């Protein structure tokens, strides 16, 4: 006897109905990149899923109706045969009334359950059905199952259609188990029950056989009738099989005991209601825990494991129909500051509001999941094009960006989203998730809200991964070089040099700095590259100072370097080790360092200037910093980006921007350096605007150390400020 309490889908088919809209349906899954072992298991799951989906596609559309018709014929035929042969339909006396009382307890338990459950959630009904089948044959078992269908269906009228089909499947399962017993020579009836006294050694195999066939037939037919064609199957099927194994053990353990008690002491039969209900409760708890593995406990949304299972099914369907699917990865900007300021409880409440907004903003057919922290994902099983997927992502970001209310406090949390499309960007679920993650970080870094994955910007393509490995080896071998470009005042004084990294690959030739620096920034190699550049530059400065050339050198550092703990102390220790005064080193930062955590950046830079290191703000005008941030940063120099300098002589707007920048910097006590100066006219305009120094091809290109030394000596270089005396070199073992 199946659980007729409602539900018509396979395990966890209701999961997304609580958390997403328009579709069925910290961290049990792999990360966006996916592990190799996970990839192998995913391939196996995909193959398994493909076979199952093809099987589902072959089922007749009217299968539930056919099942009900077949069960009705079996019931009518069985009852008619029993009556024709003059046998009783149900045991009478104490045994009959005791079975009726126990059936009533089971029905009451099913009716009063607080939530609809799938057919695999109960063990009480099958145990009772199998016990009656073993003792009195299949007709009394059919009548008990039919009674439960009628009573539970009447109590839950909105589920009567599902109850009818479930009951029909159960009737057919009873018939299959009865046939198995008949093949073994066992034909119990009301008049001639198969009592324990008649059980021989063969019963040890016959009873498990009947139970196994009953379970396999009913559960298999149930799944075949109701499983949807487009949901993730392997994980849920494995979970269901485990649960059905528990049901099978319960059947083997309880059903024969019920038959023994009913045969010898039928009056005590209703007492079995207690262990049967306890069995149901145990299975319900096991099912709830299995569901929790696929659901985020805070928001109620599905989690990463569910998303990957569902994505595999969506991609399989997209491949079958030659259509597109898309995955949108969404991350909240600066959410960490909310947790730090208001506390984690307030952060959790905000995440609940974000989850509700995400549910409400989902387009039809889309499904959402929470991957952990402030990261969410939206699966679009069908996407018309990359443009339409990008449009959906923008709508979601816009919905999440409207003001939120938290105890009267109005908060605005912006979001960044990355979009990856099947089959354009990836052909498997883990790859799609990883590439959406890459696009999301591009959107977050560039402050563009939404980005679509581009292979040219992905540091993890095979070609770029190979280049990353080569760069790591080149750093270890000291094959990366530094060239130096002078910064010169309008009086001809050399105010400093900028160290620029250069790499000649043994096979690829000269690799553009923008290319390998971007790889280093996205791979975690950037701190190693910065360490290498600082070490090489300071060693060169020490050699120049030993030869009488006291020119300062500027080194570029990334936002990741500035936000690394202990960065200021490490720079100071390296200066002392080389015997270079702090004033001989200048660190160049960009405005991007201000975006994530301006206060932390200011603290780190203050620590550097406290050691005597000078700071320069590079590429000014291309970032997103405010004047408030500029005032707070302890920089002594501001560099105007070459994009404004290049058209200075022909574009009045660029000229006005440069003039305002120079006036602003001077009002804050900063020196101004213009980059990219390549002609005399630009030089003259910059001098007239009050710029302090220039850098570019007009002065000199970036040169290797030897050429730089010759260039400096040819001009008898002098520095336009006095450097403090160098500290004594630190003792190194």
XYZ file of C-alpha atoms in Angstrom:
733
model
C 0.000 0.000 0.000
C 1.471 3.280 -1.103
C 1.381 6.657 0.587
C -1.675 8.341 -0.907
C -1.111 11.578 0.977
C -0.389 13.505 -2.200
C 2.347 14.567 -4.558
C 2.946 13.415 -8.084
C 6.636 13.900 -8.759
C 9.857 12.098 -7.996
C 11.952 12.786 -4.909
C 12.527 16.503 -4.271
C 10.414 17.490 -7.256
C 8.709 19.984 -4.981
C 11.976 21.521 -3.847
C 12.035 24.531 -6.181
C 8.351 25.293 -5.675
C 9.299 26.677 -2.285
C 12.230 28.631 -3.573
C 11.834 29.583 -7.230
C 9.138 30.546 -9.617
C 8.199 29.179 -12.978
C 10.002 25.866 -12.783
C 10.120 22.604 -10.983
C 11.815 21.998 -8.711
C 27.604 25.689 3.058
C 28.074 23.700 0.357
C 27.608 20.170 -0.806
C 28.832 20.722 -4.334
C 32.117 21.509 -5.984
C 33.279 25.050 -6.553
C 32.831 26.901 -9.830
C 35.967 25.357 -11.235
C 34.964 21.786 -10.313
C 37.415 19.090 -9.234
C 38.732 16.447 -11.574
C 37.028 13.718 -9.612
C 33.814 15.691 -9.697
C 34.159 16.051 -13.459
C 34.492 12.294 -13.874
C 31.456 11.608 -11.718
C 29.548 14.308 -13.574
C 30.268 12.597 -16.885
C 28.956 9.333 -15.459
C 25.902 11.100 -14.105
C 25.287 12.704 -17.462
C 25.451 9.336 -19.232
C 23.075 7.827 -16.688
C 20.776 10.816 -17.012
C 20.759 10.554 -20.797
C 19.536 6.945 -20.673
C 16.846 7.783 -18.131
C 15.589 10.778 -20.086
C 15.362 8.703 -23.247
C 13.375 6.107 -21.337
C 11.012 8.794 -20.065
C 10.603 10.217 -23.559
C 9.345 6.821 -24.759
C 6.496 6.501 -22.230
C 2.884 6.713 -23.506
C 1.202 10.058 -22.761
C -1.868 8.328 -21.227
C 0.124 5.948 -19.024
C -1.604 6.898 -15.715
C -5.015 6.232 -17.271
C -3.807 2.868 -18.577
C -2.506 1.960 -15.120
C -5.856 2.820 -13.509
C -7.729 0.772 -16.139
C -5.446 -2.237 -15.652
C -5.827 -2.051 -11.863
C -9.614 -1.813 -12.162
C -9.706 -4.905 -14.364
C -7.448 -6.810 -11.965
C -9.592 -5.828 -8.971
C -12.870 -6.721 -10.642
C -11.474 -9.992 -11.978
C -9.983 -11.001 -8.646
C -13.107 -10.234 -6.622
C -15.318 -11.949 -9.197
C -13.165 -15.069 -9.142
C -13.160 -15.264 -5.349
C -16.917 -14.846 -5.214
C -17.416 -17.369 -8.029
C -15.372 -19.919 -6.112
C -17.342 -19.194 -2.938
C -14.432 -17.889 -0.907
C -14.617 -15.030 1.607
C -13.260 -11.648 0.570
C -11.899 -10.702 3.985
C -11.233 -12.582 7.221
C -13.982 -12.386 9.818
C -14.016 -12.629 13.576
C -11.260 -11.192 15.762
C -8.619 -11.270 13.028
C -10.796 -9.315 10.604
C -11.745 -6.665 13.139
C -8.167 -6.368 14.325
C -6.903 -5.852 10.768
C -9.635 -3.247 10.237
C -8.619 -1.417 13.423
C -4.943 -1.418 12.415
C -5.884 -0.180 8.939
C -7.900 2.619 10.540
C -4.875 3.702 12.591
C -2.714 3.793 9.457
C -5.358 5.803 7.571
C -5.686 8.280 10.455
C -1.914 8.671 10.505
C -1.773 9.387 6.765
C -4.671 11.846 6.906
C -3.278 13.843 9.825
C 0.208 14.233 8.380
C 0.995 17.937 8.179
C 2.492 18.003 4.708
C 2.107 16.338 1.358
C 4.735 13.710 0.722
C 5.884 11.623 -2.163
C 5.067 7.925 -2.441
C 8.394 6.847 -0.977
C 7.845 8.570 2.364
C 5.904 5.849 4.231
C 6.622 2.317 5.392
C 3.500 1.586 7.438
C 1.226 0.962 4.462
C 3.503 -1.468 2.598
C 4.238 -3.421 5.792
C 0.520 -3.886 6.523
C -0.287 -4.749 2.900
C 2.457 -7.361 2.674
C 1.422 -8.937 5.982
C -2.180 -9.419 4.765
C -0.888 -10.712 1.421
C 1.324 -13.315 3.128
C -1.376 -14.477 5.496
C -4.669 -14.250 3.565
C -3.793 -13.738 -0.094
C -4.001 -10.913 -2.571
C -7.753 -10.173 -2.543
C -7.882 -9.029 1.132
C -4.704 -7.015 0.500
C -6.391 -5.367 -2.498
C -9.428 -4.485 -0.377
C -7.274 -2.901 2.351
C -5.388 -0.854 -0.259
C -8.682 0.185 -1.873
C -10.078 1.247 1.494
C -7.061 3.439 2.151
C -7.379 5.034 -1.314
C -11.031 5.852 -0.693
C -10.603 7.167 2.857
C -7.468 9.246 2.284
C -8.785 10.507 -1.051
C -11.996 11.617 0.639
C -10.058 13.406 3.373
C -7.896 15.181 0.810
C -10.222 15.854 -2.045
C -7.718 18.100 -3.866
C -5.390 15.082 -4.191
C -7.880 12.459 -5.262
C -6.490 12.107 -8.796
C -2.985 11.353 -7.518
C -4.454 9.010 -4.886
C -6.337 7.120 -7.596
C -3.215 6.530 -9.686
C -1.088 5.696 -6.648
C -3.698 3.193 -5.463
C -3.899 1.626 -8.916
C -0.136 1.123 -8.974
C -0.302 -0.423 -5.521
C -3.013 -2.863 -6.629
C -0.863 -3.978 -9.551
C 2.140 -4.353 -7.227
C 0.120 -6.594 -4.932
C -0.818 -8.689 -7.945
C 2.837 -9.057 -9.006
C 3.882 -10.147 -5.482
C 0.967 -12.609 -5.385
C 2.040 -14.122 -8.701
C 5.564 -14.564 -7.338
C 4.198 -16.470 -4.337
C 1.981 -18.552 -6.614
C 4.999 -19.527 -8.731
C 6.638 -20.713 -5.504
C 3.533 -22.795 -4.732
C 2.111 -20.444 -2.075
C -1.594 -19.551 -2.566
C -2.991 -18.216 0.724
C -6.699 -17.395 1.132
C -9.084 -16.321 3.887
C -10.126 -19.935 4.509
C -6.613 -21.350 4.220
C -4.137 -18.747 5.468
C -0.406 -19.228 4.993
C 0.314 -19.295 8.717
C 3.692 -19.409 10.431
C 3.143 -23.091 11.181
C 3.309 -23.773 7.435
C 6.460 -21.732 6.850
C 9.398 -23.882 5.847
C 12.992 -23.077 5.093
C 11.894 -21.980 1.607
C 9.900 -19.133 3.170
C 13.191 -17.436 3.988
C 13.537 -16.783 0.248
C 9.855 -16.543 -0.712
C 8.953 -13.685 1.665
C 11.913 -11.438 0.615
C 11.136 -12.224 -3.030
C 7.524 -11.085 -2.671
C 8.580 -7.927 -0.795
C 11.292 -7.063 -3.349
C 9.001 -7.504 -6.350
C 6.274 -5.474 -4.654
C 8.695 -2.598 -3.966
C 10.472 -2.649 -7.316
C 7.301 -2.804 -9.355
C 5.385 -0.119 -7.469
C 8.313 2.281 -7.134
C 9.502 1.783 -10.699
C 6.049 2.245 -12.209
C 5.416 5.250 -9.979
C 8.594 6.942 -11.187
C 7.913 6.051 -14.807
C 4.440 7.574 -14.606
C 5.318 10.845 -12.930
C 9.018 11.669 -13.336
C 9.440 14.873 -15.392
C 11.641 14.807 -18.466
C 13.781 17.825 -17.620
C 14.834 17.520 -13.992
C 18.090 16.276 -12.564
C 17.739 12.548 -11.960
C 20.852 10.683 -10.785
C 21.234 12.211 -7.327
C 17.538 12.049 -6.509
C 17.255 8.488 -7.764
C 20.158 7.373 -5.617
C 18.587 9.059 -2.607
C 15.246 7.391 -3.358
C 16.868 3.973 -3.682
C 18.491 4.358 -0.275
C 15.166 5.281 1.256
C 13.397 2.392 -0.459
C 16.087 0.080 0.907
C 15.060 1.205 4.394
C 11.439 0.518 3.514
C 12.414 -2.949 2.296
C 14.219 -3.764 5.544
C 11.168 -2.570 7.490
C 8.904 -4.749 5.370
C 10.997 -7.847 5.925
C 11.211 -7.149 9.626
C 7.640 -6.080 10.458
C 5.366 -7.750 7.872
C 6.142 -11.358 8.970
C 5.739 -10.323 12.624
C 2.307 -8.850 11.865
C 1.354 -12.114 10.174
C 2.565 -14.165 13.184
C 0.633 -12.016 15.680
C -2.496 -11.983 13.489
C -2.365 -15.781 13.254
C -1.796 -16.518 16.948
C -2.967 -13.409 18.898
C -5.120 -11.274 16.573
C -6.520 -9.225 19.468
C -3.144 -7.534 19.980
C -2.794 -6.641 16.295
C -3.734 -2.912 16.674
C -0.689 -2.464 18.918
C 1.425 -2.628 15.741
C 0.199 0.899 14.975
C 2.951 2.207 17.288
C 5.984 0.688 15.483
C 4.408 1.347 12.084
C 3.936 5.042 12.837
C 7.434 5.163 14.342
C 8.756 3.662 11.108
C 7.002 6.388 9.126
C 8.479 9.072 11.359
C 11.977 7.674 10.922
C 11.641 7.625 7.145
C 10.188 11.120 7.141
C 13.188 12.415 9.109
C 15.551 10.649 6.705
C 13.743 12.234 3.766
C 13.867 15.683 5.366
C 17.608 15.353 5.862
C 18.054 14.283 2.267
C 16.096 17.349 1.137
C 18.270 19.571 3.330
C 21.284 18.439 1.338
C 19.736 20.142 -1.687
C 18.410 23.269 0.049
C 20.050 26.348 1.513
C 19.037 26.422 5.204
C 18.796 30.234 5.429
C 16.852 31.280 2.334
C 15.115 28.004 1.467
C 16.484 28.229 -2.076
C 18.094 25.174 -3.665
C 21.865 24.979 -3.200
C 24.867 24.334 -5.455
C 24.397 20.553 -5.591
C 20.823 20.931 -6.771
C 21.858 23.592 -9.280
C 24.476 21.352 -10.865
C 22.052 18.408 -11.080
C 19.378 20.647 -12.604
C 21.848 22.275 -14.989
C 22.922 18.877 -16.330
C 19.311 18.034 -17.109
C 18.721 21.442 -18.727
C 21.808 21.075 -20.928
C 20.743 17.580 -21.948
C 17.340 18.922 -22.985
C 18.965 21.855 -24.810
C 21.206 19.439 -26.714
C 18.222 17.286 -27.657
C 16.221 20.268 -28.941
C 19.212 22.162 -30.427
C 18.471 25.186 -28.234
C 20.451 27.317 -25.765
C 20.580 27.372 -21.981
C 22.182 30.028 -19.811
C 23.495 30.404 -16.299
C 23.591 33.744 -14.485
C 25.838 34.096 -11.440
C 25.002 37.031 -9.143
C 27.131 38.437 -6.339
C 26.261 41.346 -4.036
C 28.762 44.217 -3.998
C 30.224 45.295 -0.659
C 27.970 42.961 1.308
C 30.837 42.218 3.672
C 30.732 45.806 4.904
C 27.080 45.292 5.896
C 28.035 42.286 8.017
C 30.928 44.187 9.561
C 28.805 47.255 10.350
C 25.398 45.833 11.278
C 26.317 42.292 12.296
C 25.721 38.883 10.759
C 22.112 38.629 11.944
C 21.255 41.787 10.019
C 23.159 40.379 7.054
C 21.090 37.182 7.180
C 17.870 39.202 7.214
C 19.039 41.133 4.179
C 19.843 37.880 2.387
C 16.287 36.726 3.052
C 14.951 39.895 1.424
C 17.333 39.443 -1.506
C 16.148 35.845 -1.969
C 12.504 36.966 -1.998
C 13.266 39.627 -4.591
C 15.112 37.122 -6.699
C 12.129 34.769 -6.609
C 9.751 37.556 -7.614
C 11.984 38.790 -10.460
C 12.572 35.399 -12.106
C 11.217 35.101 -15.635
C 8.970 32.192 -16.489
C 10.851 28.891 -16.456
C 13.914 30.236 -14.653
C 15.194 28.638 -11.460
C 17.279 30.202 -8.694
C 19.741 28.810 -6.156
C 21.989 30.171 -3.434
C 25.575 29.021 -3.781
C 26.773 30.363 -0.449
C 27.501 33.697 1.213
C 26.073 36.506 -0.931
C 26.347 34.525 -4.177
C 23.246 33.402 -6.094
C 22.704 31.647 -9.410
C 19.821 31.656 -11.872
C 19.419 28.889 -14.425
C 17.638 29.707 -17.687
C 16.825 26.249 -19.122
C 15.834 27.879 -22.419
C 17.553 31.041 -23.656
C 16.727 32.492 -27.051
C 20.154 34.089 -27.402
C 23.098 35.481 -25.480
C 21.504 38.917 -25.704
C 18.257 37.713 -24.134
C 20.189 36.029 -21.300
C 22.107 39.255 -20.729
C 18.820 41.164 -20.662
C 17.451 38.811 -18.005
C 20.630 39.313 -15.955
C 20.257 43.096 -16.140
C 16.641 42.881 -15.013
C 17.643 40.725 -12.046
C 20.479 43.066 -11.061
C 18.122 46.028 -11.341
C 15.534 44.314 -9.130
C 18.133 43.500 -6.476
C 19.493 47.054 -6.553
C 16.331 48.814 -5.366
C 16.320 50.080 -1.734
C 15.916 47.578 1.099
C 14.408 48.339 4.482
C 16.009 46.985 7.661
C 14.346 48.230 10.859
C 13.760 51.647 9.355
C 17.245 51.833 7.842
C 17.213 52.113 4.049
C 20.030 50.218 2.347
C 20.980 49.933 -1.302
C 23.021 46.880 -2.268
C 24.252 46.780 -5.824
C 24.904 43.455 -7.528
C 27.216 42.174 -10.249
C 26.267 39.348 -12.600
C 28.110 37.088 -15.015
C 26.416 35.225 -17.880
C 27.544 32.009 -19.559
C 25.567 30.352 -22.364
C 25.382 26.740 -23.541
C 26.795 25.684 -25.989
C 28.639 28.930 -26.840
C 30.759 29.068 -23.686
C 30.643 25.555 -22.207
C 29.041 22.182 -22.882
C 28.873 20.861 -19.308
C 27.351 22.188 -16.088
C 30.538 22.715 -14.076
C 32.186 24.576 -16.931
C 29.143 26.782 -17.399
C 29.167 27.670 -13.697
C 32.888 28.402 -13.704
C 32.684 30.653 -16.745
C 29.709 32.532 -15.358
C 31.860 33.060 -12.280
C 34.688 34.479 -14.423
C 32.261 36.880 -16.128
C 30.797 37.929 -12.773
C 34.217 38.895 -11.422
C 34.857 40.893 -14.598
C 31.617 42.787 -13.976
C 32.558 43.349 -10.347
C 36.063 44.542 -11.185
C 35.003 46.866 -14.021
C 31.817 48.058 -12.265
C 29.705 47.217 -15.325
C 26.915 45.351 -13.445
C 26.618 42.567 -16.065
C 29.218 40.845 -18.214
C 28.964 37.958 -20.673
C 31.804 35.445 -20.611
C 34.640 36.108 -23.053
C 37.368 33.536 -23.554
C 39.929 36.284 -24.219
C 39.440 37.596 -20.666
C 39.513 34.206 -18.980
C 42.780 33.434 -17.282
C 41.922 29.734 -17.115
C 41.741 28.764 -20.776
C 44.264 26.049 -21.700
C 46.443 28.535 -23.592
C 46.466 31.063 -20.760
C 47.029 28.356 -18.166
C 50.080 27.281 -20.142
C 51.267 30.879 -20.242
C 50.715 31.141 -16.486
C 52.875 28.078 -15.874
C 55.585 29.536 -18.124
C 55.405 32.876 -16.270
C 55.805 31.109 -12.943
C 58.890 29.294 -14.241
C 60.263 32.533 -15.712
C 59.961 34.259 -12.330
C 61.719 31.359 -10.614
C 64.503 31.453 -13.203
C 64.848 35.248 -13.177
C 63.968 35.503 -16.889
C 61.525 38.410 -16.451
C 63.281 41.747 -16.985
C 62.689 45.295 -15.815
C 63.034 48.258 -18.160
C 63.072 51.805 -16.873
C 61.381 54.877 -18.346
C 62.450 58.334 -17.139
C 60.176 61.045 -15.731
C 61.623 64.450 -16.582
C 60.760 67.969 -15.436
C 60.462 70.866 -17.882
C 63.854 72.135 -16.752
C 65.466 68.891 -17.876
C 65.865 67.451 -14.376
C 65.194 63.714 -14.070
C 62.623 63.371 -11.295
C 62.590 59.582 -11.329
C 62.267 56.338 -13.259
C 59.333 53.975 -13.631
C 60.127 50.254 -13.575
C 58.203 48.449 -16.309
C 58.158 44.653 -16.482
C 59.103 42.914 -19.732
C 59.039 39.215 -20.629
C 60.429 37.507 -23.710
C 58.962 34.013 -23.965
C 61.375 31.417 -25.429
C 58.735 30.263 -27.966
C 56.122 33.037 -28.178
C 58.605 35.893 -28.234
C 57.777 39.184 -26.507
C 54.562 38.841 -24.473
C 52.620 42.120 -24.031
C 52.716 43.229 -20.380
C 48.946 43.745 -20.279
C 48.471 40.081 -21.201
C 50.699 38.382 -18.642
C 49.954 40.909 -15.876
C 46.229 40.209 -16.334
C 46.954 36.477 -16.036
C 48.920 37.096 -12.846
C 46.125 39.208 -11.351
C 43.401 36.630 -11.994
C 45.452 33.589 -10.943
C 46.872 34.631 -7.591
C 50.392 34.986 -8.988
C 50.322 38.776 -8.665
C 51.923 38.899 -5.167
C 54.785 36.769 -6.476
C 55.221 39.060 -9.497
C 55.146 42.183 -7.293
C 57.726 40.641 -4.972
C 59.955 39.851 -7.954
C 59.653 43.371 -9.391
C 60.339 45.027 -6.034
C 63.347 42.799 -5.384
C 64.803 43.404 -8.860
C 64.147 47.155 -8.811
C 65.637 47.699 -5.338
C 68.703 45.661 -6.227
C 69.176 47.908 -9.283
C 68.628 51.082 -7.223
C 71.298 49.868 -4.773
C 73.745 49.371 -7.668
C 72.978 52.811 -9.071
C 73.448 54.434 -5.683
C 76.762 52.633 -5.279
C 77.789 54.182 -8.627
C 76.679 57.675 -7.624
C 73.267 57.729 -9.356
C 70.683 58.629 -6.730
C 67.544 58.551 -8.874
C 64.277 57.248 -7.318
C 62.385 54.409 -8.972
C 58.611 53.877 -9.122
C 57.091 50.375 -9.035
C 53.475 49.548 -9.859
C 51.515 47.533 -7.292
C 48.063 46.008 -7.703
C 45.018 46.411 -5.437
C 45.568 42.828 -4.266
C 49.033 43.791 -3.036
C 47.715 46.804 -1.134
C 45.049 44.702 0.567
C 47.478 41.923 1.542
C 48.200 41.829 5.300
C 51.745 42.829 6.166
C 52.495 44.386 2.776
C 53.857 47.636 4.255
C 56.158 45.784 6.645
C 57.449 43.522 3.876
C 58.359 46.535 1.711
C 60.180 48.195 4.621
C 62.128 45.001 5.349
C 63.144 44.691 1.700
C 64.372 48.325 1.631
C 66.512 47.720 4.715
C 67.943 44.506 3.274
C 69.151 46.305 0.133
C 70.327 49.369 2.011
C 68.034 51.658 -0.029
C 66.467 54.712 1.661
C 62.629 54.692 1.610
C 62.566 57.953 -0.333
C 64.284 56.224 -3.255
C 61.207 54.025 -3.783
C 57.841 55.177 -5.056
C 54.833 52.840 -5.317
C 52.271 53.530 -8.020
C 48.656 52.530 -7.370
C 45.522 52.960 -9.466
C 42.093 54.193 -8.481
C 40.814 50.603 -8.494
C 42.464 50.142 -5.104
C 39.778 52.460 -3.701
C 36.794 50.483 -4.902
C 36.628 47.472 -2.589
C 37.657 48.894 0.780
C 38.897 52.522 0.752
C 39.617 52.564 4.467
C 41.747 49.426 4.388
C 43.636 50.771 1.376
C 44.219 54.083 3.162
C 45.521 52.266 6.251
C 47.981 50.184 4.209
C 49.203 53.197 2.263
C 49.549 55.194 5.479
C 51.750 52.383 6.813
C 53.939 52.605 3.711
C 54.288 56.390 3.908
C 55.001 56.003 7.615
C 58.098 54.044 6.600
C 59.037 56.883 4.240
C 57.881 55.314 0.945
C 56.375 57.797 -1.544
C 53.031 57.035 -3.195
C 51.797 57.955 -6.670
C 48.239 57.682 -8.044
C 48.543 56.235 -11.546
C 46.092 56.477 -14.501
C 44.111 59.240 -12.815
C 40.743 59.897 -14.455
C 40.079 56.329 -15.632
C 38.739 54.947 -12.350
C 35.801 55.640 -10.107
C 37.252 57.282 -7.022
C 35.741 60.369 -5.471
C 37.561 63.528 -4.408
C 36.957 62.515 -0.808
C 38.963 59.333 -1.362
C 41.684 61.261 -3.164
C 42.014 63.650 -0.245
C 42.282 60.785 2.248
C 44.973 58.858 0.361
C 48.564 59.672 1.391
C 49.839 60.162 -2.172
C 52.438 62.747 -3.145
C 52.126 62.460 -6.907
C 49.307 62.186 -9.429
C 49.805 60.796 -12.929
C 47.429 61.862 -15.707
C 46.483 58.928 -17.923
C 47.798 58.894 -21.480
C 44.237 58.754 -22.850
C 43.800 62.422 -21.883
C 47.323 63.461 -22.860
C 47.324 61.938 -26.376
C 44.735 64.398 -27.800
C 45.620 67.325 -25.606
C 46.777 69.493 -28.521
C 43.672 68.895 -30.694
C 40.825 68.296 -28.222
C 39.709 71.228 -26.079
C 37.733 68.967 -23.724
C 40.804 66.853 -22.953
C 42.818 70.014 -22.472
C 40.253 71.303 -19.984
C 40.288 67.994 -18.100
C 44.065 68.144 -17.830
C 43.973 71.774 -16.665
C 41.393 70.983 -13.961
C 43.365 67.941 -12.874
C 46.580 69.951 -12.546
C 44.815 72.680 -10.542
C 43.137 70.073 -8.302
C 46.395 68.226 -7.642
C 48.308 71.405 -6.861
C 45.559 72.541 -4.483
C 46.098 69.268 -2.603
C 49.865 69.676 -2.603
C 50.534 66.946 -5.170
C 53.035 66.833 -8.013
C 51.569 66.124 -11.465
C 53.151 63.831 -14.066
C 51.680 63.419 -17.567
C 52.079 60.024 -19.262
C 52.322 59.286 -22.974
C 53.999 62.505 -24.170
C 55.154 61.892 -27.734
C 55.441 65.271 -29.489
C 56.744 68.790 -28.878
C 53.327 70.447 -29.073
C 51.964 68.302 -26.237
C 55.096 69.105 -24.228
C 54.493 72.839 -24.676
C 50.812 72.629 -23.752
C 51.563 70.654 -20.587
C 54.209 73.180 -19.566
C 51.742 76.035 -20.089
C 49.114 74.195 -17.983
C 51.551 73.931 -15.064
C 52.328 70.203 -15.200
C 55.407 69.291 -13.140
C 56.934 66.444 -15.178
C 56.325 64.304 -18.243
C 56.934 60.706 -19.251
C 56.806 59.229 -22.738
C 58.557 58.466 -26.014
C 59.472 62.108 -26.523
C 61.747 61.884 -23.488
C 62.830 58.257 -23.754
C 61.373 54.788 -24.225
C 61.600 52.174 -21.485
C 65.202 50.918 -21.501
C 67.059 47.912 -20.043
C 69.203 48.634 -16.969
C 72.437 49.018 -18.952
C 70.958 51.517 -21.422
C 69.258 53.362 -18.582
C 72.570 53.714 -16.794
C 74.210 55.131 -19.934
C 71.260 57.494 -20.489
C 71.505 58.812 -16.927
C 75.265 59.307 -17.033
C 75.039 61.101 -20.371
C 72.834 63.710 -18.699
C 74.841 63.825 -15.466
C 71.621 63.092 -13.603
C 70.724 65.004 -10.492
C 67.599 64.566 -8.404
C 65.300 67.503 -7.759
C 65.114 66.675 -4.073
C 67.615 65.518 -1.479
C 67.326 61.909 -0.442
C 68.014 60.889 3.153
C 71.093 58.877 3.903
C 70.763 55.148 3.323
C 70.467 52.964 6.402
C 73.217 50.403 6.896
C 72.508 47.142 5.033
C 70.708 44.529 7.111
C 72.753 41.460 8.015
C 71.586 38.435 6.066
C 72.714 34.970 6.979
